[in-house]
Amino acid sequence: MRLRLLPAVLLGLSTWLMPSAAWSAWYADERLTDDAAPSWTSPNNAFGIAAGPVANLHAIWMGGQGAPSQVEIHYSSWDGSTWAPDTVVSDVDSWPSQNPSVAVDRSGNVHVVWDDAQHDAEGSQQEVYYRARITGVWESPVRISTGVNTSKNPSLAVDSFGDCHVVWADTRAGASRIWYRARVAGTWG
C-alpha cells in the first residue's frame, strides 16, 4: 500500500492526517513520547512535522531531560509503519532549547532550527541554532543568528534546490524585528 499524505501534514504534530488507503478513515492516534518529563510541539507556528520524498515523516518537539531548564529538541522519523525512537538533536546543556522547526529536502535530508541560550552564561539571551541530518548522519549544531540580543522563534523552509531559508524574531534593532538567513549550497550567507 502506498501512503498518501494530505497537505495538512505540515500544520504541526497534533494536526497531521494520514488517511487510510480508501481515503475514508483516520488511523488511530499514536503516542511518540514516553518520557517522565513533559513534551510540547513548537508554539511559534513553525513546522513540527515534515513529509519526506518517499512518504516518510519527520517530527520535532521540545521535551524535558530532567530539570525544567533541561528542555531539549527531540526528533523522530516514521518509515511508513513505525516511529523510530526519539533522538535529542540539540546540545544538552543547562539552558532550555525551544521553538523547533523542521524541513526535509528532496533528497530526504532533514534540517532543524531552534533557539537556545547555551552561549550566554546567564541564560537570558537566546540565539538560533541549525542542525542537519545528511544521508542519515547528524552534523554538528551551528549557531546561525549573529545578533547581540535575543533571537528566537525560528521557522525553516527548504526550497527545491535544497537550500535552507530561516526567519526569526530578533531584538538587536531595539524592538523585535524579523530577520532572515539562507544556507545556499551548504554555506550560510
N, C-alpha and C. Protein backbone atom coordinates (compact mmCIF):
# COMPACT_ATOMS: atom_id res chain seq x y z
N MET A 1 0.83 -1.17 0.00
CA MET A 1 0.00 0.00 0.00
C MET A 1 0.88 1.24 0.00
N ARG A 2 0.64 2.13 -0.89
CA ARG A 2 1.38 3.39 -0.94
C ARG A 2 0.69 4.40 -0.03
N LEU A 3 1.47 5.03 0.81
CA LEU A 3 0.95 6.02 1.74
C LEU A 3 0.76 7.35 1.03
N ARG A 4 -0.36 7.98 1.27
CA ARG A 4 -0.61 9.30 0.70
C ARG A 4 -0.84 10.27 1.85
N LEU A 5 -0.15 11.39 1.81
CA LEU A 5 -0.28 12.39 2.87
C LEU A 5 -0.97 13.62 2.32
N LEU A 6 -1.85 14.18 3.08
CA LEU A 6 -2.52 15.40 2.68
C LEU A 6 -1.71 16.61 3.12
N PRO A 7 -1.89 17.78 2.49
CA PRO A 7 -1.12 18.98 2.85
C PRO A 7 -1.16 19.33 4.32
N ALA A 8 -2.16 18.92 5.05
CA ALA A 8 -2.25 19.26 6.47
C ALA A 8 -1.10 18.67 7.27
N VAL A 9 -0.31 17.80 6.69
CA VAL A 9 0.82 17.19 7.39
C VAL A 9 1.82 18.26 7.85
N LEU A 10 1.82 19.41 7.24
CA LEU A 10 2.77 20.45 7.61
C LEU A 10 2.23 21.43 8.65
N LEU A 11 1.08 21.18 9.19
CA LEU A 11 0.49 22.12 10.14
C LEU A 11 0.95 21.93 11.57
N GLY A 12 1.55 20.82 11.89
CA GLY A 12 2.03 20.60 13.24
C GLY A 12 1.77 19.18 13.69
N LEU A 13 2.50 18.75 14.68
CA LEU A 13 2.44 17.37 15.13
C LEU A 13 1.03 16.94 15.52
N SER A 14 0.27 17.82 16.14
CA SER A 14 -1.05 17.41 16.61
C SER A 14 -2.12 17.52 15.53
N THR A 15 -1.79 18.03 14.35
CA THR A 15 -2.81 18.20 13.31
C THR A 15 -2.48 17.46 12.03
N TRP A 16 -1.59 16.50 12.07
CA TRP A 16 -1.29 15.77 10.85
C TRP A 16 -2.37 14.75 10.59
N LEU A 17 -2.61 14.50 9.33
CA LEU A 17 -3.59 13.50 9.00
C LEU A 17 -3.02 12.55 7.97
N MET A 18 -3.41 11.31 8.12
CA MET A 18 -2.92 10.26 7.26
C MET A 18 -4.12 9.38 6.95
N PRO A 19 -4.74 9.57 5.82
CA PRO A 19 -5.96 8.80 5.53
C PRO A 19 -5.64 7.34 5.24
N SER A 20 -6.62 6.50 5.40
CA SER A 20 -6.44 5.10 5.06
C SER A 20 -6.37 4.96 3.56
N ALA A 21 -6.10 3.75 3.08
CA ALA A 21 -5.99 3.50 1.65
C ALA A 21 -7.25 3.92 0.91
N ALA A 22 -8.38 3.82 1.56
CA ALA A 22 -9.64 4.18 0.93
C ALA A 22 -9.96 5.67 1.09
N TRP A 23 -9.10 6.43 1.75
CA TRP A 23 -9.30 7.86 1.99
C TRP A 23 -10.58 8.12 2.77
N SER A 24 -11.01 7.15 3.56
CA SER A 24 -12.28 7.34 4.25
C SER A 24 -12.17 7.32 5.77
N ALA A 25 -11.00 7.10 6.31
CA ALA A 25 -10.88 6.99 7.75
C ALA A 25 -9.53 7.52 8.22
N TRP A 26 -9.47 7.85 9.49
CA TRP A 26 -8.22 8.25 10.11
C TRP A 26 -7.58 7.04 10.75
N TYR A 27 -6.26 6.97 10.72
CA TYR A 27 -5.57 5.95 11.50
C TYR A 27 -5.67 6.33 12.97
N ALA A 28 -5.49 5.38 13.84
CA ALA A 28 -5.53 5.65 15.28
C ALA A 28 -4.37 6.56 15.66
N ASP A 29 -4.59 7.41 16.66
CA ASP A 29 -3.50 8.26 17.14
C ASP A 29 -2.45 7.39 17.82
N GLU A 30 -1.22 7.87 17.79
CA GLU A 30 -0.09 7.10 18.31
C GLU A 30 0.80 8.00 19.15
N ARG A 31 1.15 7.55 20.32
CA ARG A 31 1.99 8.33 21.24
C ARG A 31 3.45 8.25 20.80
N LEU A 32 4.10 9.41 20.68
CA LEU A 32 5.51 9.45 20.26
C LEU A 32 6.46 9.61 21.43
N THR A 33 6.01 10.16 22.54
CA THR A 33 6.90 10.40 23.68
C THR A 33 6.44 9.58 24.88
N ASP A 34 7.40 9.14 25.66
CA ASP A 34 7.08 8.37 26.85
C ASP A 34 8.02 8.75 27.99
N ASP A 35 8.58 9.95 27.92
CA ASP A 35 9.49 10.43 28.96
C ASP A 35 8.70 10.84 30.20
N ALA A 36 9.37 10.83 31.34
CA ALA A 36 8.74 11.29 32.58
C ALA A 36 8.46 12.79 32.51
N ALA A 37 9.33 13.53 31.84
CA ALA A 37 9.15 14.98 31.71
C ALA A 37 8.17 15.28 30.57
N PRO A 38 7.47 16.42 30.61
CA PRO A 38 6.51 16.75 29.56
C PRO A 38 7.19 17.08 28.23
N SER A 39 6.40 17.02 27.16
CA SER A 39 6.87 17.35 25.81
C SER A 39 5.85 18.29 25.16
N TRP A 40 6.32 19.14 24.23
CA TRP A 40 5.47 20.10 23.54
C TRP A 40 5.90 20.24 22.09
N THR A 41 4.95 20.55 21.23
CA THR A 41 5.29 20.98 19.88
C THR A 41 5.59 22.47 19.95
N SER A 42 6.13 23.01 18.89
CA SER A 42 6.54 24.41 18.89
C SER A 42 5.33 25.34 18.90
N PRO A 43 5.29 26.31 19.82
CA PRO A 43 4.15 27.23 19.89
C PRO A 43 4.26 28.41 18.94
N ASN A 44 5.32 28.46 18.13
CA ASN A 44 5.56 29.65 17.32
C ASN A 44 5.13 29.49 15.87
N ASN A 45 4.21 28.58 15.61
CA ASN A 45 3.69 28.35 14.26
C ASN A 45 4.75 27.82 13.30
N ALA A 46 5.83 27.28 13.81
CA ALA A 46 6.83 26.64 12.97
C ALA A 46 6.36 25.22 12.66
N PHE A 47 6.96 24.62 11.66
CA PHE A 47 6.57 23.27 11.30
C PHE A 47 7.11 22.26 12.30
N GLY A 48 6.24 21.47 12.91
CA GLY A 48 6.62 20.44 13.85
C GLY A 48 6.73 19.08 13.20
N ILE A 49 6.30 19.00 11.94
CA ILE A 49 6.36 17.75 11.20
C ILE A 49 6.52 18.07 9.72
N ALA A 50 7.29 17.24 9.03
CA ALA A 50 7.52 17.44 7.59
C ALA A 50 7.50 16.09 6.90
N ALA A 51 7.03 16.08 5.67
CA ALA A 51 7.00 14.87 4.87
C ALA A 51 8.23 14.78 4.00
N GLY A 52 8.83 13.60 3.97
CA GLY A 52 10.00 13.38 3.12
C GLY A 52 9.58 12.95 1.72
N PRO A 53 10.55 12.76 0.84
CA PRO A 53 10.24 12.48 -0.56
C PRO A 53 9.68 11.08 -0.83
N VAL A 54 9.83 10.16 0.10
CA VAL A 54 9.31 8.80 -0.13
C VAL A 54 8.24 8.46 0.91
N ALA A 55 7.37 9.41 1.19
CA ALA A 55 6.23 9.23 2.09
C ALA A 55 6.63 8.88 3.51
N ASN A 56 7.80 9.33 3.95
CA ASN A 56 8.15 9.17 5.36
C ASN A 56 7.95 10.51 6.05
N LEU A 57 7.81 10.47 7.37
CA LEU A 57 7.55 11.68 8.14
C LEU A 57 8.70 11.95 9.10
N HIS A 58 8.88 13.22 9.43
CA HIS A 58 9.94 13.65 10.35
C HIS A 58 9.29 14.62 11.33
N ALA A 59 9.32 14.28 12.63
CA ALA A 59 8.69 15.10 13.67
C ALA A 59 9.75 15.66 14.60
N ILE A 60 9.46 16.85 15.12
CA ILE A 60 10.39 17.54 16.02
C ILE A 60 9.56 18.14 17.16
N TRP A 61 10.10 18.12 18.38
CA TRP A 61 9.38 18.69 19.51
C TRP A 61 10.35 19.04 20.63
N MET A 62 9.83 19.75 21.63
CA MET A 62 10.60 20.08 22.83
C MET A 62 10.22 19.08 23.91
N GLY A 63 11.23 18.59 24.62
CA GLY A 63 10.94 17.64 25.68
C GLY A 63 11.95 17.75 26.80
N GLY A 64 11.49 17.44 28.00
CA GLY A 64 12.35 17.53 29.17
C GLY A 64 13.37 16.41 29.24
N GLN A 65 14.48 16.74 29.89
CA GLN A 65 15.55 15.78 30.14
C GLN A 65 15.81 15.67 31.64
N GLY A 66 14.86 16.04 32.44
CA GLY A 66 15.05 16.02 33.89
C GLY A 66 14.59 17.33 34.50
N ALA A 67 15.54 18.22 34.81
CA ALA A 67 15.23 19.52 35.41
C ALA A 67 14.46 20.38 34.40
N PRO A 68 13.59 21.31 34.87
CA PRO A 68 12.82 22.15 33.95
C PRO A 68 13.69 22.91 32.96
N SER A 69 14.91 23.28 33.35
CA SER A 69 15.76 24.03 32.44
C SER A 69 16.41 23.13 31.39
N GLN A 70 16.29 21.83 31.54
CA GLN A 70 16.91 20.91 30.60
C GLN A 70 15.92 20.44 29.53
N VAL A 71 15.26 21.38 28.90
CA VAL A 71 14.37 21.08 27.78
C VAL A 71 15.23 21.03 26.53
N GLU A 72 15.13 19.95 25.79
CA GLU A 72 15.94 19.78 24.58
C GLU A 72 15.02 19.50 23.39
N ILE A 73 15.60 19.53 22.20
CA ILE A 73 14.86 19.29 20.96
C ILE A 73 14.99 17.81 20.60
N HIS A 74 13.85 17.17 20.42
CA HIS A 74 13.78 15.74 20.09
C HIS A 74 13.30 15.56 18.66
N TYR A 75 13.78 14.49 18.02
CA TYR A 75 13.44 14.18 16.63
C TYR A 75 13.07 12.71 16.53
N SER A 76 12.09 12.41 15.68
CA SER A 76 11.75 11.03 15.36
C SER A 76 11.29 10.97 13.91
N SER A 77 11.46 9.82 13.30
CA SER A 77 11.01 9.65 11.91
C SER A 77 10.08 8.45 11.82
N TRP A 78 9.21 8.49 10.84
CA TRP A 78 8.25 7.42 10.58
C TRP A 78 8.53 6.87 9.21
N ASP A 79 8.74 5.57 9.09
CA ASP A 79 9.12 4.95 7.83
C ASP A 79 7.95 4.39 7.03
N GLY A 80 6.75 4.67 7.44
CA GLY A 80 5.57 4.16 6.76
C GLY A 80 4.83 3.14 7.61
N SER A 81 5.51 2.63 8.64
CA SER A 81 4.85 1.67 9.52
C SER A 81 5.18 1.89 11.00
N THR A 82 6.35 2.47 11.30
CA THR A 82 6.79 2.59 12.69
C THR A 82 7.51 3.91 12.93
N TRP A 83 7.27 4.51 14.09
CA TRP A 83 8.04 5.67 14.52
C TRP A 83 9.32 5.18 15.17
N ALA A 84 10.45 5.78 14.80
CA ALA A 84 11.75 5.43 15.40
C ALA A 84 11.83 6.02 16.80
N PRO A 85 12.65 5.44 17.69
CA PRO A 85 12.87 6.07 18.99
C PRO A 85 13.41 7.49 18.80
N ASP A 86 13.02 8.40 19.68
CA ASP A 86 13.44 9.78 19.50
C ASP A 86 14.92 9.96 19.81
N THR A 87 15.49 10.98 19.17
CA THR A 87 16.89 11.36 19.32
C THR A 87 16.94 12.82 19.74
N VAL A 88 17.78 13.16 20.70
CA VAL A 88 17.97 14.57 21.08
C VAL A 88 18.93 15.18 20.06
N VAL A 89 18.48 16.25 19.38
CA VAL A 89 19.30 16.88 18.35
C VAL A 89 19.94 18.19 18.79
N SER A 90 19.44 18.78 19.89
CA SER A 90 20.08 19.99 20.41
C SER A 90 21.20 19.59 21.35
N ASP A 91 22.09 20.53 21.65
CA ASP A 91 23.15 20.27 22.62
C ASP A 91 22.52 20.20 24.01
N VAL A 92 22.79 19.13 24.72
CA VAL A 92 22.26 19.01 26.08
C VAL A 92 23.10 19.92 26.97
N ASP A 93 22.46 20.92 27.52
CA ASP A 93 23.14 21.89 28.38
C ASP A 93 22.18 22.30 29.49
N SER A 94 22.55 23.28 30.25
CA SER A 94 21.71 23.68 31.38
C SER A 94 20.64 24.70 30.99
N TRP A 95 20.57 25.10 29.72
CA TRP A 95 19.57 26.07 29.28
C TRP A 95 18.58 25.39 28.36
N PRO A 96 17.31 25.80 28.40
CA PRO A 96 16.31 25.14 27.56
C PRO A 96 16.48 25.45 26.07
N SER A 97 16.32 24.42 25.27
CA SER A 97 16.25 24.56 23.81
C SER A 97 14.76 24.60 23.48
N GLN A 98 14.36 25.55 22.62
CA GLN A 98 12.93 25.78 22.41
C GLN A 98 12.60 26.08 20.96
N ASN A 99 11.32 26.06 20.66
CA ASN A 99 10.74 26.55 19.40
C ASN A 99 11.36 25.93 18.16
N PRO A 100 11.32 24.60 18.04
CA PRO A 100 11.93 23.95 16.88
C PRO A 100 11.08 24.05 15.62
N SER A 101 11.75 23.91 14.50
CA SER A 101 11.10 23.85 13.19
C SER A 101 11.88 22.83 12.36
N VAL A 102 11.19 22.05 11.53
CA VAL A 102 11.83 21.01 10.73
C VAL A 102 11.40 21.13 9.28
N ALA A 103 12.31 20.80 8.38
CA ALA A 103 12.02 20.72 6.94
C ALA A 103 12.86 19.59 6.37
N VAL A 104 12.40 19.04 5.25
CA VAL A 104 13.09 17.94 4.59
C VAL A 104 13.30 18.32 3.13
N ASP A 105 14.52 18.13 2.62
CA ASP A 105 14.77 18.43 1.21
C ASP A 105 14.40 17.24 0.33
N ARG A 106 14.45 17.42 -0.98
CA ARG A 106 14.00 16.36 -1.89
C ARG A 106 14.91 15.13 -1.89
N SER A 107 16.10 15.25 -1.29
CA SER A 107 16.98 14.09 -1.15
C SER A 107 16.71 13.33 0.16
N GLY A 108 15.79 13.85 0.97
CA GLY A 108 15.45 13.22 2.23
C GLY A 108 16.31 13.67 3.40
N ASN A 109 17.17 14.67 3.20
CA ASN A 109 17.97 15.21 4.30
C ASN A 109 17.07 16.06 5.20
N VAL A 110 17.29 15.95 6.51
CA VAL A 110 16.45 16.63 7.49
C VAL A 110 17.18 17.88 7.99
N HIS A 111 16.47 18.99 8.07
CA HIS A 111 17.03 20.27 8.53
C HIS A 111 16.19 20.75 9.71
N VAL A 112 16.86 21.17 10.80
CA VAL A 112 16.18 21.57 12.03
C VAL A 112 16.76 22.89 12.52
N VAL A 113 15.90 23.78 13.01
CA VAL A 113 16.34 25.00 13.70
C VAL A 113 15.60 25.09 15.04
N TRP A 114 16.20 25.82 15.99
CA TRP A 114 15.60 26.04 17.30
C TRP A 114 16.31 27.22 17.94
N ASP A 115 15.78 27.69 19.07
CA ASP A 115 16.51 28.72 19.81
C ASP A 115 16.97 28.16 21.15
N ASP A 116 18.09 28.69 21.64
CA ASP A 116 18.75 28.18 22.84
C ASP A 116 19.63 29.29 23.40
N ALA A 117 19.82 29.31 24.73
CA ALA A 117 20.66 30.32 25.37
C ALA A 117 22.01 29.73 25.80
N GLN A 118 22.46 28.65 25.16
CA GLN A 118 23.66 27.95 25.61
C GLN A 118 24.94 28.78 25.54
N HIS A 119 25.01 29.77 24.70
CA HIS A 119 26.24 30.57 24.58
C HIS A 119 26.30 31.70 25.62
N ASP A 120 25.19 31.93 26.32
CA ASP A 120 25.08 33.03 27.27
C ASP A 120 25.19 32.48 28.69
N ALA A 121 26.20 32.91 29.44
CA ALA A 121 26.45 32.39 30.79
C ALA A 121 25.26 32.57 31.72
N GLU A 122 24.45 33.62 31.51
CA GLU A 122 23.29 33.86 32.36
C GLU A 122 22.03 33.18 31.84
N GLY A 123 22.07 32.70 30.60
CA GLY A 123 20.92 32.01 30.03
C GLY A 123 19.75 32.91 29.68
N SER A 124 20.00 34.20 29.53
CA SER A 124 18.90 35.13 29.27
C SER A 124 18.79 35.54 27.81
N GLN A 125 19.73 35.16 26.98
CA GLN A 125 19.75 35.60 25.59
C GLN A 125 19.75 34.39 24.66
N GLN A 126 18.61 34.14 24.01
CA GLN A 126 18.52 33.04 23.06
C GLN A 126 19.16 33.42 21.74
N GLU A 127 19.66 32.39 21.06
CA GLU A 127 20.15 32.52 19.68
C GLU A 127 19.58 31.36 18.88
N VAL A 128 19.63 31.47 17.57
CA VAL A 128 19.07 30.44 16.69
C VAL A 128 20.17 29.48 16.27
N TYR A 129 19.86 28.19 16.36
CA TYR A 129 20.79 27.12 16.00
C TYR A 129 20.20 26.26 14.89
N TYR A 130 21.08 25.66 14.11
CA TYR A 130 20.69 24.81 12.97
C TYR A 130 21.46 23.50 13.05
N ARG A 131 20.79 22.43 12.66
CA ARG A 131 21.46 21.13 12.56
C ARG A 131 20.82 20.35 11.42
N ALA A 132 21.63 19.61 10.69
CA ALA A 132 21.13 18.82 9.56
C ALA A 132 21.50 17.36 9.72
N ARG A 133 20.62 16.51 9.22
CA ARG A 133 20.90 15.08 9.13
C ARG A 133 21.05 14.78 7.64
N ILE A 134 22.31 14.66 7.20
CA ILE A 134 22.62 14.45 5.79
C ILE A 134 22.96 12.98 5.59
N THR A 135 22.26 12.35 4.66
CA THR A 135 22.39 10.90 4.39
C THR A 135 22.43 10.09 5.68
N GLY A 136 21.55 10.45 6.63
CA GLY A 136 21.40 9.68 7.84
C GLY A 136 22.33 10.01 8.98
N VAL A 137 23.25 10.97 8.80
CA VAL A 137 24.22 11.31 9.84
C VAL A 137 23.99 12.76 10.28
N TRP A 138 23.86 12.97 11.60
CA TRP A 138 23.65 14.33 12.12
C TRP A 138 24.96 15.11 12.10
N GLU A 139 24.94 16.30 11.49
CA GLU A 139 26.07 17.22 11.55
C GLU A 139 26.06 17.92 12.91
N SER A 140 27.15 18.60 13.24
CA SER A 140 27.21 19.35 14.50
C SER A 140 26.28 20.56 14.43
N PRO A 141 25.68 20.96 15.56
CA PRO A 141 24.85 22.17 15.57
C PRO A 141 25.68 23.41 15.26
N VAL A 142 25.04 24.38 14.58
CA VAL A 142 25.69 25.62 14.18
C VAL A 142 24.81 26.79 14.63
N ARG A 143 25.40 27.77 15.29
CA ARG A 143 24.67 28.99 15.64
C ARG A 143 24.57 29.84 14.37
N ILE A 144 23.33 30.19 13.98
CA ILE A 144 23.17 30.96 12.74
C ILE A 144 22.74 32.40 12.95
N SER A 145 22.21 32.75 14.12
CA SER A 145 21.90 34.16 14.37
C SER A 145 23.18 34.84 14.85
N THR A 146 23.31 36.10 14.49
CA THR A 146 24.57 36.80 14.77
C THR A 146 24.37 38.05 15.60
N GLY A 147 23.20 38.24 16.15
CA GLY A 147 22.93 39.44 16.93
C GLY A 147 23.54 39.37 18.31
N VAL A 148 23.49 40.49 19.01
CA VAL A 148 23.99 40.55 20.38
C VAL A 148 22.83 40.53 21.38
N ASN A 149 21.61 40.53 20.88
CA ASN A 149 20.43 40.44 21.72
C ASN A 149 19.70 39.13 21.44
N THR A 150 18.51 38.98 21.96
CA THR A 150 17.74 37.75 21.83
C THR A 150 17.28 37.50 20.40
N SER A 151 17.48 36.28 19.94
CA SER A 151 16.99 35.78 18.65
C SER A 151 16.18 34.53 18.96
N LYS A 152 14.90 34.50 18.55
CA LYS A 152 14.09 33.35 18.91
C LYS A 152 12.95 33.12 17.92
N ASN A 153 12.25 32.01 18.13
CA ASN A 153 11.10 31.61 17.33
C ASN A 153 11.43 31.43 15.85
N PRO A 154 12.44 30.61 15.53
CA PRO A 154 12.78 30.42 14.12
C PRO A 154 11.76 29.56 13.38
N SER A 155 11.66 29.79 12.09
CA SER A 155 10.86 28.96 11.21
C SER A 155 11.70 28.68 9.97
N LEU A 156 11.62 27.47 9.45
CA LEU A 156 12.54 26.97 8.43
C LEU A 156 11.78 26.45 7.22
N ALA A 157 12.33 26.67 6.03
CA ALA A 157 11.82 26.08 4.80
C ALA A 157 13.02 25.68 3.94
N VAL A 158 12.83 24.65 3.13
CA VAL A 158 13.86 24.22 2.19
C VAL A 158 13.27 24.30 0.79
N ASP A 159 13.99 24.94 -0.12
CA ASP A 159 13.48 25.08 -1.48
C ASP A 159 13.83 23.86 -2.35
N SER A 160 13.42 23.90 -3.61
CA SER A 160 13.61 22.75 -4.50
C SER A 160 15.08 22.48 -4.83
N PHE A 161 15.98 23.42 -4.53
CA PHE A 161 17.42 23.22 -4.74
C PHE A 161 18.10 22.64 -3.49
N GLY A 162 17.35 22.50 -2.40
CA GLY A 162 17.91 22.01 -1.15
C GLY A 162 18.50 23.11 -0.29
N ASP A 163 18.28 24.37 -0.64
CA ASP A 163 18.77 25.49 0.14
C ASP A 163 17.81 25.79 1.28
N CYS A 164 18.35 26.11 2.45
CA CYS A 164 17.55 26.38 3.65
C CYS A 164 17.30 27.87 3.80
N HIS A 165 16.10 28.21 4.23
CA HIS A 165 15.71 29.60 4.45
C HIS A 165 15.10 29.69 5.85
N VAL A 166 15.63 30.59 6.69
CA VAL A 166 15.20 30.70 8.07
C VAL A 166 14.81 32.15 8.37
N VAL A 167 13.68 32.32 9.06
CA VAL A 167 13.28 33.62 9.59
C VAL A 167 13.12 33.47 11.09
N TRP A 168 13.35 34.55 11.83
CA TRP A 168 13.20 34.54 13.29
C TRP A 168 13.00 35.95 13.79
N ALA A 169 12.54 36.05 15.04
CA ALA A 169 12.38 37.35 15.71
C ALA A 169 13.68 37.67 16.44
N ASP A 170 14.10 38.93 16.36
CA ASP A 170 15.40 39.34 16.91
C ASP A 170 15.27 40.76 17.46
N THR A 171 15.87 41.03 18.63
CA THR A 171 15.77 42.35 19.25
C THR A 171 17.02 43.20 19.08
N ARG A 172 17.92 42.83 18.15
CA ARG A 172 19.17 43.59 18.01
C ARG A 172 18.93 45.03 17.54
N ALA A 173 17.79 45.31 16.94
CA ALA A 173 17.49 46.67 16.48
C ALA A 173 16.61 47.41 17.49
N GLY A 174 16.56 46.91 18.73
CA GLY A 174 15.72 47.52 19.76
C GLY A 174 14.46 46.69 19.94
N ALA A 175 13.40 47.07 19.25
CA ALA A 175 12.16 46.28 19.29
C ALA A 175 12.36 45.00 18.47
N SER A 176 11.52 44.05 18.70
CA SER A 176 11.61 42.79 17.97
C SER A 176 11.34 43.02 16.48
N ARG A 177 12.23 42.51 15.65
CA ARG A 177 12.12 42.61 14.19
C ARG A 177 12.35 41.21 13.61
N ILE A 178 11.94 41.01 12.39
CA ILE A 178 12.11 39.72 11.73
C ILE A 178 13.39 39.75 10.90
N TRP A 179 14.21 38.72 11.07
CA TRP A 179 15.48 38.57 10.35
C TRP A 179 15.44 37.31 9.51
N TYR A 180 16.29 37.26 8.50
CA TYR A 180 16.32 36.16 7.54
C TYR A 180 17.76 35.77 7.27
N ARG A 181 18.00 34.46 7.08
CA ARG A 181 19.31 33.97 6.67
C ARG A 181 19.10 32.72 5.82
N ALA A 182 19.97 32.53 4.86
CA ALA A 182 19.87 31.37 3.96
C ALA A 182 21.14 30.55 3.97
N ARG A 183 20.99 29.27 3.78
CA ARG A 183 22.10 28.32 3.60
C ARG A 183 22.01 27.84 2.16
N VAL A 184 22.89 28.36 1.32
CA VAL A 184 22.86 28.06 -0.10
C VAL A 184 24.06 27.17 -0.43
N ALA A 185 23.80 26.05 -1.07
CA ALA A 185 24.84 25.10 -1.44
C ALA A 185 25.69 24.70 -0.24
N GLY A 186 25.05 24.57 0.93
CA GLY A 186 25.73 24.12 2.12
C GLY A 186 26.46 25.18 2.91
N THR A 187 26.37 26.45 2.50
CA THR A 187 27.09 27.55 3.18
C THR A 187 26.10 28.62 3.63
N TRP A 188 26.22 29.02 4.90
CA TRP A 188 25.37 30.10 5.41
C TRP A 188 25.87 31.43 4.88
N GLY A 189 24.97 32.21 4.28
CA GLY A 189 25.32 33.51 3.72
C GLY A 189 25.13 34.62 4.70
